[in-house]
mmCIF file of C-alpha atoms and ligand atoms in Angstrom:
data_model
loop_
_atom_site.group_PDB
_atom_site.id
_atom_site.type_symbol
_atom_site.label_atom_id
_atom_site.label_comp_id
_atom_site.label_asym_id
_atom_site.label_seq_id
_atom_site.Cartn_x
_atom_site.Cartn_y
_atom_site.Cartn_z
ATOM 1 C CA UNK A 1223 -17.728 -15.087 49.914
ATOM 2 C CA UNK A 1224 -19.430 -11.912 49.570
ATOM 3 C CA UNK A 1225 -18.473 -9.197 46.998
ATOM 4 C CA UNK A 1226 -16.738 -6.002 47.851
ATOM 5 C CA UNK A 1227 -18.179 -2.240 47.063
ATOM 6 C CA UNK A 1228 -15.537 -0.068 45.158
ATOM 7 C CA UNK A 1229 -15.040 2.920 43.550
ATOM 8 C CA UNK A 1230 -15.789 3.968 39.978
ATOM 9 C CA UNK A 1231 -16.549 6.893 37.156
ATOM 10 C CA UNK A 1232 -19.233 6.007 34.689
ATOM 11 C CA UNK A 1233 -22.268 7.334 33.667
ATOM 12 C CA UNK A 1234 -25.843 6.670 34.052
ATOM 13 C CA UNK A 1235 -27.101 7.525 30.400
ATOM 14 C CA UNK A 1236 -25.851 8.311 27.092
ATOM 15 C CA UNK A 1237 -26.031 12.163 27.493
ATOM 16 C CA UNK A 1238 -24.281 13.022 31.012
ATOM 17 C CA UNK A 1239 -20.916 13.302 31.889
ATOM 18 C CA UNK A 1240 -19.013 10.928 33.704
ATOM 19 C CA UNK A 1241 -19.627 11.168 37.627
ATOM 20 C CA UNK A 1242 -18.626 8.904 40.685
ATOM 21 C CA UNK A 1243 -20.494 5.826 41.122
ATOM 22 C CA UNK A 1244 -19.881 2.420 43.574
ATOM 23 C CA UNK A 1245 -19.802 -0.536 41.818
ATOM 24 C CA UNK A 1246 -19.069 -4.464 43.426
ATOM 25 C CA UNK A 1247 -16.060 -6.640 42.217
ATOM 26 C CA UNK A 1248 -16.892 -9.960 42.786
ATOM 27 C CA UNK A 1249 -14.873 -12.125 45.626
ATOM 28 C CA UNK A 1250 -11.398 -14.025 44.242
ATOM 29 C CA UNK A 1251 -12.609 -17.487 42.817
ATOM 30 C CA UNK A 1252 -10.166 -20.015 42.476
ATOM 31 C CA UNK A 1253 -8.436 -19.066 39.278
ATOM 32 C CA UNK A 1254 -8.772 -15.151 39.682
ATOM 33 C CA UNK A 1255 -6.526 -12.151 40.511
ATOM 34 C CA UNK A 1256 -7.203 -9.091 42.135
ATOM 35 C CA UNK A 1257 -5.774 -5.988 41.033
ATOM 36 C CA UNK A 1258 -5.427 -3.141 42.519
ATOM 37 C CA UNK A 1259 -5.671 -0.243 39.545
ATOM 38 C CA UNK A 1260 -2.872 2.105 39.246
ATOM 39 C CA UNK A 1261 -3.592 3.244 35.700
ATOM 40 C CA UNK A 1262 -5.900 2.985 32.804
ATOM 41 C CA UNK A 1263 -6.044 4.320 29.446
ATOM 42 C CA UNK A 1264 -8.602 6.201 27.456
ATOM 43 C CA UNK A 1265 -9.872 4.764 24.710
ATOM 44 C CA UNK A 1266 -11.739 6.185 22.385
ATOM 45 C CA UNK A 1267 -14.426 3.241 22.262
ATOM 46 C CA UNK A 1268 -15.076 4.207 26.020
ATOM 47 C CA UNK A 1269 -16.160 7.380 24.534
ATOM 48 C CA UNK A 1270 -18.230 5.686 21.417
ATOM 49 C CA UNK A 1271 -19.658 3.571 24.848
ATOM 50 C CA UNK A 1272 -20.751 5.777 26.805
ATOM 51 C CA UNK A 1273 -21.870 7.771 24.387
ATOM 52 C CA UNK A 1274 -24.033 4.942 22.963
ATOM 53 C CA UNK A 1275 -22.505 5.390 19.521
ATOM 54 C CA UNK A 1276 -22.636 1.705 18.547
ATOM 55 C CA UNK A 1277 -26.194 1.100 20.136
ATOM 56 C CA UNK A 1278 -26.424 -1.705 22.963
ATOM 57 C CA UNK A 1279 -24.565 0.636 25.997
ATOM 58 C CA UNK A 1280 -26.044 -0.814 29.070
ATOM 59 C CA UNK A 1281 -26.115 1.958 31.925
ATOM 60 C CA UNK A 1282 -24.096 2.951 34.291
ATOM 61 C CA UNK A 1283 -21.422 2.183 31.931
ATOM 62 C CA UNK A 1284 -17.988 2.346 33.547
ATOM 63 C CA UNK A 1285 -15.397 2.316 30.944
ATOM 64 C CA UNK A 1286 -11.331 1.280 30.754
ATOM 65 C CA UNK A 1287 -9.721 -1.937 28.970
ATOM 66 C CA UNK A 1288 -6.227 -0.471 29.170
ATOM 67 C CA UNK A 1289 -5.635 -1.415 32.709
ATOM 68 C CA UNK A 1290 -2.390 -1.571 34.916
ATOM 69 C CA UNK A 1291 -1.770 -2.655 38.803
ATOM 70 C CA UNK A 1292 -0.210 -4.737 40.613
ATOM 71 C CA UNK A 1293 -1.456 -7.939 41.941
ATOM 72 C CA UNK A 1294 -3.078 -7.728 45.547
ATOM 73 C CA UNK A 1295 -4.734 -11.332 45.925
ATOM 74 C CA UNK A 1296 -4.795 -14.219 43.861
ATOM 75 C CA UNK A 1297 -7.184 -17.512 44.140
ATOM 76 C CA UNK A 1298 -5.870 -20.861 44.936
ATOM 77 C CA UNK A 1299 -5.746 -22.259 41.572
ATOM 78 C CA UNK A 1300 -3.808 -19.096 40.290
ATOM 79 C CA UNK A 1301 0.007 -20.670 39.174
ATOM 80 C CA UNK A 1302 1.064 -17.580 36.789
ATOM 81 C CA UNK A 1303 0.854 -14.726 38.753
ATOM 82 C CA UNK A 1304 1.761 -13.981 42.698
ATOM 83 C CA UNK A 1305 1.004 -10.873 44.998
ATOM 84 C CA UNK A 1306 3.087 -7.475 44.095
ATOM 85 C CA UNK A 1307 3.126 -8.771 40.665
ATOM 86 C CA UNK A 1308 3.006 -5.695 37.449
ATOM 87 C CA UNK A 1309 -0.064 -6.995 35.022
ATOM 88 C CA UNK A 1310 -2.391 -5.867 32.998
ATOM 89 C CA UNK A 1311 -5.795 -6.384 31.696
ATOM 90 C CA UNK A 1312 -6.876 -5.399 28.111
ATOM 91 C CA UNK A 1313 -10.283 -5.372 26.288
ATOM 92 C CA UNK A 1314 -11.353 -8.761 27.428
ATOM 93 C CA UNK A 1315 -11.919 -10.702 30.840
ATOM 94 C CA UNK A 1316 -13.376 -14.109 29.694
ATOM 95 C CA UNK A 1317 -14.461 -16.297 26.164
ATOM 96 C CA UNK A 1318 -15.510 -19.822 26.027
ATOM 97 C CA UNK A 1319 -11.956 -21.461 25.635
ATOM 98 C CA UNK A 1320 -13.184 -24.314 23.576
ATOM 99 C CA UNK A 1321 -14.952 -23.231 20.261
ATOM 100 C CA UNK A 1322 -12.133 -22.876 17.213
ATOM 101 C CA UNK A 1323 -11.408 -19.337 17.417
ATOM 102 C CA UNK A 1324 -10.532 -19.675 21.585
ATOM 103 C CA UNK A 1325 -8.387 -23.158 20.568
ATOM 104 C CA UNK A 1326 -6.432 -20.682 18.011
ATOM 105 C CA UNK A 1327 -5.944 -17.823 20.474
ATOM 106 C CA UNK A 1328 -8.030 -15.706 19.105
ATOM 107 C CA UNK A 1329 -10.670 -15.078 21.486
ATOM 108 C CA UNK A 1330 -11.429 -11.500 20.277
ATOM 109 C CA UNK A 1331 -13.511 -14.231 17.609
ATOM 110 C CA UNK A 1332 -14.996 -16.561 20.369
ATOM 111 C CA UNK A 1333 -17.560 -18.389 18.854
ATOM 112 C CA UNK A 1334 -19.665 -17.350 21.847
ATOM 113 C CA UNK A 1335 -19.111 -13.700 22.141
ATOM 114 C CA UNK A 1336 -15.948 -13.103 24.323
ATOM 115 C CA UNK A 1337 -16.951 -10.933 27.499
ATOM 116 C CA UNK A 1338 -15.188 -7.251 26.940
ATOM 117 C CA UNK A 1339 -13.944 -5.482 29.742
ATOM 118 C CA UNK A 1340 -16.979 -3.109 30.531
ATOM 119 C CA UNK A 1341 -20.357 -3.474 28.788
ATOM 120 C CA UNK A 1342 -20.575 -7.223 28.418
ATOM 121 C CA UNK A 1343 -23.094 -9.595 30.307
ATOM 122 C CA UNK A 1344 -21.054 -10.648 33.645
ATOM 123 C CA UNK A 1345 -20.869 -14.332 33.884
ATOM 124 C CA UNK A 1346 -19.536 -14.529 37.014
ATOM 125 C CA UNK A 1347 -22.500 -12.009 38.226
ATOM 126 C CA UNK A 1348 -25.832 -12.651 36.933
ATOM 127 C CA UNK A 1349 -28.145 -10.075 36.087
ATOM 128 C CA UNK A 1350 -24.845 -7.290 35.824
ATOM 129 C CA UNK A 1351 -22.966 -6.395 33.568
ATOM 130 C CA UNK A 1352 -18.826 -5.794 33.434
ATOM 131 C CA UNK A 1353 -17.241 -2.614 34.769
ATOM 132 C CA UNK A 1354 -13.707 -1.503 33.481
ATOM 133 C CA UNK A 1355 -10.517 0.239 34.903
ATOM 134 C CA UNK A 1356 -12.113 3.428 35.430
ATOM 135 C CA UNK A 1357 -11.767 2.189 39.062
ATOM 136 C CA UNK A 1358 -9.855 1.125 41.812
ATOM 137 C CA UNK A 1359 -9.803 -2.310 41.226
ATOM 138 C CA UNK A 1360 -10.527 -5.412 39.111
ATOM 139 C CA UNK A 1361 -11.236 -8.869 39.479
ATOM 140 C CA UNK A 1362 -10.252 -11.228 36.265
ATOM 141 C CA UNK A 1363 -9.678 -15.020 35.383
ATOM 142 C CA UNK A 1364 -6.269 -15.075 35.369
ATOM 143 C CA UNK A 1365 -6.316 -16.260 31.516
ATOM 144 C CA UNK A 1366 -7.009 -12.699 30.976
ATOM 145 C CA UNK A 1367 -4.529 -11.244 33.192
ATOM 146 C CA UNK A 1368 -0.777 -9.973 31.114
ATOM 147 C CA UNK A 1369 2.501 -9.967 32.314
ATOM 148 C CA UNK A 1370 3.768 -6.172 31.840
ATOM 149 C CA UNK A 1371 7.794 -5.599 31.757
ATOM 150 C CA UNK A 1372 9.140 -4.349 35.151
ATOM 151 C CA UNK A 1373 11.550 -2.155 33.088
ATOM 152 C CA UNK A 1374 8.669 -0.152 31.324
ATOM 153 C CA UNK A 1375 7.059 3.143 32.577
ATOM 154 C CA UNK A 1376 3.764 2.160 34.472
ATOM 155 C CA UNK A 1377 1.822 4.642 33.164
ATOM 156 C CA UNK A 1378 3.387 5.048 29.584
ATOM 157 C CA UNK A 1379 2.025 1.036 29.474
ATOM 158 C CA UNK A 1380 -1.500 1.314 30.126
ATOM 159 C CA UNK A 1381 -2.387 2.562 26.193
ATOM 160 C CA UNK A 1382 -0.788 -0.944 24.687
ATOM 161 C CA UNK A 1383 -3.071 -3.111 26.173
ATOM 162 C CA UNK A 1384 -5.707 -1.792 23.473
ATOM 163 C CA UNK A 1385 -3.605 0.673 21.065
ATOM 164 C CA UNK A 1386 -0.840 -1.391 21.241
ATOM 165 C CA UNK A 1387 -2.157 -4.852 20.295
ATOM 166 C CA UNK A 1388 -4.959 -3.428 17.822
ATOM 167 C CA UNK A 1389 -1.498 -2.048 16.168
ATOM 168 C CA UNK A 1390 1.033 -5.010 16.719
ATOM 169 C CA UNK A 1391 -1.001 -7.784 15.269
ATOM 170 C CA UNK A 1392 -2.070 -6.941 11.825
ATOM 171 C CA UNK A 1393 1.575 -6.401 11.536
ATOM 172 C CA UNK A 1394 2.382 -9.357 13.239
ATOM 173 C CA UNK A 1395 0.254 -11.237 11.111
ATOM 174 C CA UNK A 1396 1.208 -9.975 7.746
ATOM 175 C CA UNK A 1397 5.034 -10.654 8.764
ATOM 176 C CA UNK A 1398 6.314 -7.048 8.479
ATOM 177 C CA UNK A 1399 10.279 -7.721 8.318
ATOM 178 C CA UNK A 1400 13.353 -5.851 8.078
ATOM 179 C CA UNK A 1401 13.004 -3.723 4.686
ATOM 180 C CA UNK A 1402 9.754 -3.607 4.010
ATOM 181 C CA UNK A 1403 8.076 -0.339 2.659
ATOM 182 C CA UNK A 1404 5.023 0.366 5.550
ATOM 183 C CA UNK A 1405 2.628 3.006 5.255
ATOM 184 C CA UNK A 1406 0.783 4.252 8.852
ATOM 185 C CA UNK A 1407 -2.267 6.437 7.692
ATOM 186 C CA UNK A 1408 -3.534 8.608 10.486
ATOM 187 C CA UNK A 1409 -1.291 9.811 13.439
ATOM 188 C CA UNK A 1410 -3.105 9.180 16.445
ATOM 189 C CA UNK A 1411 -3.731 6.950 19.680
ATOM 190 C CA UNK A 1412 -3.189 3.690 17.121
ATOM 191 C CA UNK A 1413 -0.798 5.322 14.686
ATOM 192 C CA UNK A 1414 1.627 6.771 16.992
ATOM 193 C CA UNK A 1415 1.920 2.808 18.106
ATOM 194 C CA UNK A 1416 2.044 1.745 14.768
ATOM 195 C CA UNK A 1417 4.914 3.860 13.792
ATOM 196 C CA UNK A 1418 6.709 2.983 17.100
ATOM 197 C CA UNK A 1419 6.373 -0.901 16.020
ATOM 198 C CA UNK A 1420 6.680 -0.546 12.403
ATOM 199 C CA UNK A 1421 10.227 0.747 12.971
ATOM 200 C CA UNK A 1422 11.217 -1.231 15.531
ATOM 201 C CA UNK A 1423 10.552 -4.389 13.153
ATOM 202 C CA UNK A 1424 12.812 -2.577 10.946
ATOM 203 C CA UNK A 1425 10.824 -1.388 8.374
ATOM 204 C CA UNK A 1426 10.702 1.251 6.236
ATOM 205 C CA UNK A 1427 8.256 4.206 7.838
ATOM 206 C CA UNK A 1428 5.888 6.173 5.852
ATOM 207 C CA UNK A 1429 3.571 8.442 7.681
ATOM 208 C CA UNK A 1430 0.782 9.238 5.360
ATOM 209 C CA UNK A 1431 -1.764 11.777 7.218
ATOM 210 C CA UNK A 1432 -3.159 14.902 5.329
ATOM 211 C CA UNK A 1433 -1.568 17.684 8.022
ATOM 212 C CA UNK A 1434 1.760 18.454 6.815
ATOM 213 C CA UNK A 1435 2.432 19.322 10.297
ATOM 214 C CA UNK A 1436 2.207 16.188 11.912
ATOM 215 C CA UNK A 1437 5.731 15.787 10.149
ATOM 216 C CA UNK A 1438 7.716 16.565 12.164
ATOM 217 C CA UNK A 1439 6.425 14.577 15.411
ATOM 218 C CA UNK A 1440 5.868 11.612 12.843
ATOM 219 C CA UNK A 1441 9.764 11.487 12.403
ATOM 220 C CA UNK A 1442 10.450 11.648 16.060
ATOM 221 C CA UNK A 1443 8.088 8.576 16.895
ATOM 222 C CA UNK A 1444 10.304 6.625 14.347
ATOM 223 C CA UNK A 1445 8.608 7.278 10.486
ATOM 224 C CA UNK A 1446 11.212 7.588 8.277
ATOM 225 C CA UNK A 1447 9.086 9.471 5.675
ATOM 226 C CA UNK A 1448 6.653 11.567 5.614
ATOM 227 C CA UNK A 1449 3.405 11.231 2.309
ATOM 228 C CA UNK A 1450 0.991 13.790 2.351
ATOM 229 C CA UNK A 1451 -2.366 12.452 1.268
ATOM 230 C CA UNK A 1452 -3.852 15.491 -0.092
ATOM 231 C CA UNK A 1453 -0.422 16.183 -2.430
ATOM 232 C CA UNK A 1454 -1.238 14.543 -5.613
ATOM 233 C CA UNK A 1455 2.659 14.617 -6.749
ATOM 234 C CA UNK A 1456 3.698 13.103 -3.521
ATOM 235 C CA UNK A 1457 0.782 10.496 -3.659
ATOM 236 C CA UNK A 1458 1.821 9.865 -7.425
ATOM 237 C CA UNK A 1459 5.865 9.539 -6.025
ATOM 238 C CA UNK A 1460 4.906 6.230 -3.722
ATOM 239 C CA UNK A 1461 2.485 4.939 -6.059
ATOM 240 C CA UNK A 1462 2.758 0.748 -6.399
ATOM 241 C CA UNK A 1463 5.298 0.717 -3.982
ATOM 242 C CA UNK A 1464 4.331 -0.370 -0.254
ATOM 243 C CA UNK A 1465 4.295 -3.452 0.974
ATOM 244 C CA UNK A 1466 1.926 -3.205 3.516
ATOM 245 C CA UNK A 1467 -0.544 -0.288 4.608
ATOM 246 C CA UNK A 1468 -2.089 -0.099 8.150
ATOM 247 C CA UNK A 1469 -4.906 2.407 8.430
ATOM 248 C CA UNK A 1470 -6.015 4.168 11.346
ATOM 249 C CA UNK A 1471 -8.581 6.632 9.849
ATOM 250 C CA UNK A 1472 -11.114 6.164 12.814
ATOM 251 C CA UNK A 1473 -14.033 7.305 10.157
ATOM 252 C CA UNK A 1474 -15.848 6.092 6.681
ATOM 253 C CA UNK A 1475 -13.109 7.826 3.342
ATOM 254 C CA UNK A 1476 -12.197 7.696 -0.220
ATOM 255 C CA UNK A 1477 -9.848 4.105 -0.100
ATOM 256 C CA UNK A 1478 -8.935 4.486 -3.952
ATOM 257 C CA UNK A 1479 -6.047 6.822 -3.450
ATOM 258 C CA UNK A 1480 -4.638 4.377 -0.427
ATOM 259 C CA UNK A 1481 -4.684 1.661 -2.881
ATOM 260 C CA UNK A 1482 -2.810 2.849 -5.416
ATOM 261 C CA UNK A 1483 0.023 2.960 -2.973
ATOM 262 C CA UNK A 1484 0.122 -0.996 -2.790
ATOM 263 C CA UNK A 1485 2.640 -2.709 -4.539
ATOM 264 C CA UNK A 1486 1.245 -6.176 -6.230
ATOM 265 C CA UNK A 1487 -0.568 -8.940 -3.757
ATOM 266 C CA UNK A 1488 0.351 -5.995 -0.982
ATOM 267 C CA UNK A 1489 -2.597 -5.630 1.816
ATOM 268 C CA UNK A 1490 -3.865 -2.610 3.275
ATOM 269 C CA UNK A 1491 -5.493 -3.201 6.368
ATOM 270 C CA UNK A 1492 -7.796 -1.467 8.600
ATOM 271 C CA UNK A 1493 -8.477 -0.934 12.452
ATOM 272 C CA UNK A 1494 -9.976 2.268 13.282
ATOM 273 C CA UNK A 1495 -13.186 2.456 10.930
ATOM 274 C CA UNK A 1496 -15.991 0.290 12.555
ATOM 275 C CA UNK A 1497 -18.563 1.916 10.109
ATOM 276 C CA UNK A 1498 -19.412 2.310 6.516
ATOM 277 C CA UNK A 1499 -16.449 3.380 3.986
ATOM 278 C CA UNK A 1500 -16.771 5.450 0.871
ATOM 279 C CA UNK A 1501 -17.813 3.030 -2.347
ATOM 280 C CA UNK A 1502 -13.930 1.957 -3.587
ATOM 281 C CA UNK A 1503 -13.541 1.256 -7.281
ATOM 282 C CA UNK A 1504 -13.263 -2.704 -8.331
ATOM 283 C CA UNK A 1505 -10.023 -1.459 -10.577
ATOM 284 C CA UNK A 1506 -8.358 -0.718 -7.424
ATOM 285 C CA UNK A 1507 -7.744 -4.049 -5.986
ATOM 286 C CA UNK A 1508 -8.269 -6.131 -9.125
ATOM 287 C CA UNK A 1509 -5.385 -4.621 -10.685
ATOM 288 C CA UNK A 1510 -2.408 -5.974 -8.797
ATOM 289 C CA UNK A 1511 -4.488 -8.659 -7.011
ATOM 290 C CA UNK A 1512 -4.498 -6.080 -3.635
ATOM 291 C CA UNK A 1513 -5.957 -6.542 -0.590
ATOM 292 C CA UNK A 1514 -8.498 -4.765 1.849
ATOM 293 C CA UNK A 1515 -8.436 -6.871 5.181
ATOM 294 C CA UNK A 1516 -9.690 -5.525 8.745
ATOM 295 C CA UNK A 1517 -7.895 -6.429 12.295
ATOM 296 C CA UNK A 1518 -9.911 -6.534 15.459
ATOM 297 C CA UNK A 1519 -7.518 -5.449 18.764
ATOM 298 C CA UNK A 1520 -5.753 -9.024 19.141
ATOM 299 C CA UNK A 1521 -5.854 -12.986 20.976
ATOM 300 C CA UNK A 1522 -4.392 -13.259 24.784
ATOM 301 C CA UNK A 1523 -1.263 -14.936 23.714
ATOM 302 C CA UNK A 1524 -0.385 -12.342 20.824
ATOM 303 C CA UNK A 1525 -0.745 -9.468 23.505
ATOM 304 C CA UNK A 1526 1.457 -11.020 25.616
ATOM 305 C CA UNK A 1527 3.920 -11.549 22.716
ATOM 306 C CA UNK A 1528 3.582 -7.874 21.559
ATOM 307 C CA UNK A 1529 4.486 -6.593 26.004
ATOM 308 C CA UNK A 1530 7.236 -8.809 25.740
ATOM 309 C CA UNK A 1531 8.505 -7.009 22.283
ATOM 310 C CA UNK A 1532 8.090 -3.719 24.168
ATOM 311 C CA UNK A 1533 10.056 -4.493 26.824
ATOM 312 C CA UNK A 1534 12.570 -5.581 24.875
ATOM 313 C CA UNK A 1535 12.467 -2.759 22.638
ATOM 314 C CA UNK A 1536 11.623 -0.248 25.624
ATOM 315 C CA UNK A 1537 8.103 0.738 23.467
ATOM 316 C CA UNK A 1538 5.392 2.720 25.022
ATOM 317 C CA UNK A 1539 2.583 5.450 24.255
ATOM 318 C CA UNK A 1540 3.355 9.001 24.119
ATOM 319 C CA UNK A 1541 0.734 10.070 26.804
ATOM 320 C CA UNK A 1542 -0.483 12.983 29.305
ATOM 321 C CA UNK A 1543 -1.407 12.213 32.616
ATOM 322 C CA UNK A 1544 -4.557 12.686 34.334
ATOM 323 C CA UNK A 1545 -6.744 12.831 37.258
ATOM 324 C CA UNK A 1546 -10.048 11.038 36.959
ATOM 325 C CA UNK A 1547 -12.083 13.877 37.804
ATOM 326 C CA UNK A 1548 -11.075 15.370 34.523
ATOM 327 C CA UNK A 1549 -12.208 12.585 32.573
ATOM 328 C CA UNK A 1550 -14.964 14.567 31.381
ATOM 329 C CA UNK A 1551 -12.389 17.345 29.384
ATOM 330 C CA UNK A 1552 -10.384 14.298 28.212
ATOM 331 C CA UNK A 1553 -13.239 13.279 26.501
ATOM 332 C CA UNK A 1554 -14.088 16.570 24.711
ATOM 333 C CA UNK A 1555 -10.153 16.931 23.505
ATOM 334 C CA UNK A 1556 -9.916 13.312 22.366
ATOM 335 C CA UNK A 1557 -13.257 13.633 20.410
ATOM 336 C CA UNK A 1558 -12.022 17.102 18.796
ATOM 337 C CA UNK A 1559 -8.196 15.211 18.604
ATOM 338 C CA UNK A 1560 -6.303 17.549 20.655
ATOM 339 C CA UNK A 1561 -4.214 14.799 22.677
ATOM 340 C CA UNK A 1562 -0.830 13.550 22.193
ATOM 341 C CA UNK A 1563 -1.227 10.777 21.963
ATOM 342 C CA UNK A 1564 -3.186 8.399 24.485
ATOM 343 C CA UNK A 1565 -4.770 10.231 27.997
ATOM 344 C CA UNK A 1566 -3.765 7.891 30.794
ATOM 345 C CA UNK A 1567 -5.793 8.019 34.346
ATOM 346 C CA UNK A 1568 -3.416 8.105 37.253
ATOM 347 C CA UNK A 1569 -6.221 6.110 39.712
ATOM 348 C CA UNK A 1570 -4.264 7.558 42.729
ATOM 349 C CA UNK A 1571 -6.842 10.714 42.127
ATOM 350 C CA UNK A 1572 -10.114 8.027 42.967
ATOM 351 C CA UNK A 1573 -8.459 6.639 45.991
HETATM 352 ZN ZN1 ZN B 2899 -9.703 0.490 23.069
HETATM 353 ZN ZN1 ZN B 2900 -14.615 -19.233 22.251
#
């Protein structure tokens, strides 16, 4: 069965702007779905990607691993999913399935590199490379394929299939409960999600974010309280006294003053700095036996788990619409944070 030609945005090298390209999907194999795109997230990695930020961007890179459509074709060996079906597809399409981290469901880990959405060597293709939902449509094992709530918005959905997971399972894993003093640092694509869930599990919401005057939208997203970083009173207030700290800042800072807010054997962890911090002071987590951990996006299963929460909690992103022809400003305002929260593609505008 031959491969199909669809359409795409990516770009050809690290310093142009994002332009119309054709790529191929390969044909349905037995255990894949096809999916016709209806929306897809923007993420800031796609930026970091296409802008070769992290090295190793192989061109034309088409970005997107917050993807949602609806089921057009399936393969024979596909049980879980049928035609007109809502799914979605999130930052990976394959792993090995047998090494430990696969057999724990946590294939983010595989053993063997799992293969990301876009950027990654495509097994199924040899010689390319994947291409993500900045296009019409997608082919994917159904292993990687989620089951999204009828009852959410479509669009509104797209962001959790990165934001929302890389949010949901370090508080997940650290069993945030019902009472529990959680501090969100940074108000963004991630911490407007982990606000959303943080409340929702019934904690107690502290916003910590040096603009007083994300306040106010902070309280409407669910944080109960609002710390700002750069008032030493305030900071002094809330010292010792969370129980768990998830931090957005997307770049290298000062952790000491973060720390101090932990309570004894409490855990800050962190998601949105992939690159060096500030030196931190030994005092900080030796006293109190604290902890610094880190949280990569999260497993197939606990993605599925976190949809299902959403559902039943009616969660999604705070977004703004777009056409993909204005990917290109998108980019600019996310990189100079001027969106509220997540940009979402409405793929209508490539058909
Ligand atoms: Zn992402
Ligand atoms: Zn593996």
């Amino acid at each position: 069965m031959a491969s199909t030609t669809i359409k795409a945005y990516g770009a050809t090298a690290s310093t142009e702007a994002l332009k119309p390209l054709d790529i191929q999907r390969r044909a349905v194999g037995a255990d894949d779905v096809k999916i016709d795109i209806t929306y897809c997230g923007v993420c800031h990695s796609d930026i970091h990607t296409v802008r070769n930020d992290w090295k190793g961007s192989t061109y034309p890179v088409v970005p997107g691993h917050e993807i949602i459509g609806r089921v057009v074709e399936v393969g024979n060996g596909v049980n879980t999913y049928k035609v007109g079906d809502l799914v979605g597809v999130g930052c990976m399409v394959d792993s090995c399935q047998t090494c430990s981290s696969c057999e724990q469901d946590l294939e983010q880990f595989c053993e063997k590199r799992a293969t990301f959405t876009y950027n990654s060597p495509n097994k199924h293709m040899e010689g390319t490379q994947t291409y993500g939902g900045y296009s019409t449509a997608v082919v994917v094992d159904e292993k990687f394929v989620l089951s999204i709530p009828e009852n959410l918005d479509e669009a509104a959905t797209a962001p959790l299939l990165c934001a929302g997971v890389t949010t949901w399972s370090p508080l997940s894993h650290w069993k945030v409960k019902k009472g529990d003093k959680v501090g969100v640092i940074g108000l963004g694509g991630l911490g407007h999600m982990g606000v959303k869930f943080a409340n929702a599990l019934g904690a107690h919401v502290v916003m910590i974010t040096t603009s007083p005057e994300k306040g106010k939208d902070a309280k409407r997203l669910g944080a109960h309280e609002v710390l700002v970083s750069k008032d030493q009173d305030d900071m002094k207030k809330h010292q010792g006294s969370f129980d768990f700290i998830l931090n957005t800042i997307p770049v290298g800072h000062e952790m000491d003053p973060y720390l101090g807010l932990l309570k004894i054997d409490a855990t800050m962890v962190l998601v949105g700095a992939v690159e060096p911090l500030k030196p931190f002071h030994g005092g900080s987590v030796i006293m109190g036996r604290k902890r610094i951990a880190g949280s990569l996006i999260g497993g197939i299963k606990e993605t599925q788990e976190m949809l299902d929460f959403c559902g039943e909690h009616n969660i999604t992103s705070d977004i703004e619409l777009i056409d993909m022809q204005d990917i290109n400003t998108a980019y600019e305002r996310v990189t100079s944070n001027d969106v509220k929260y997540r940009f979402v593609i409405d793929m209508k505008s490539l058909k």
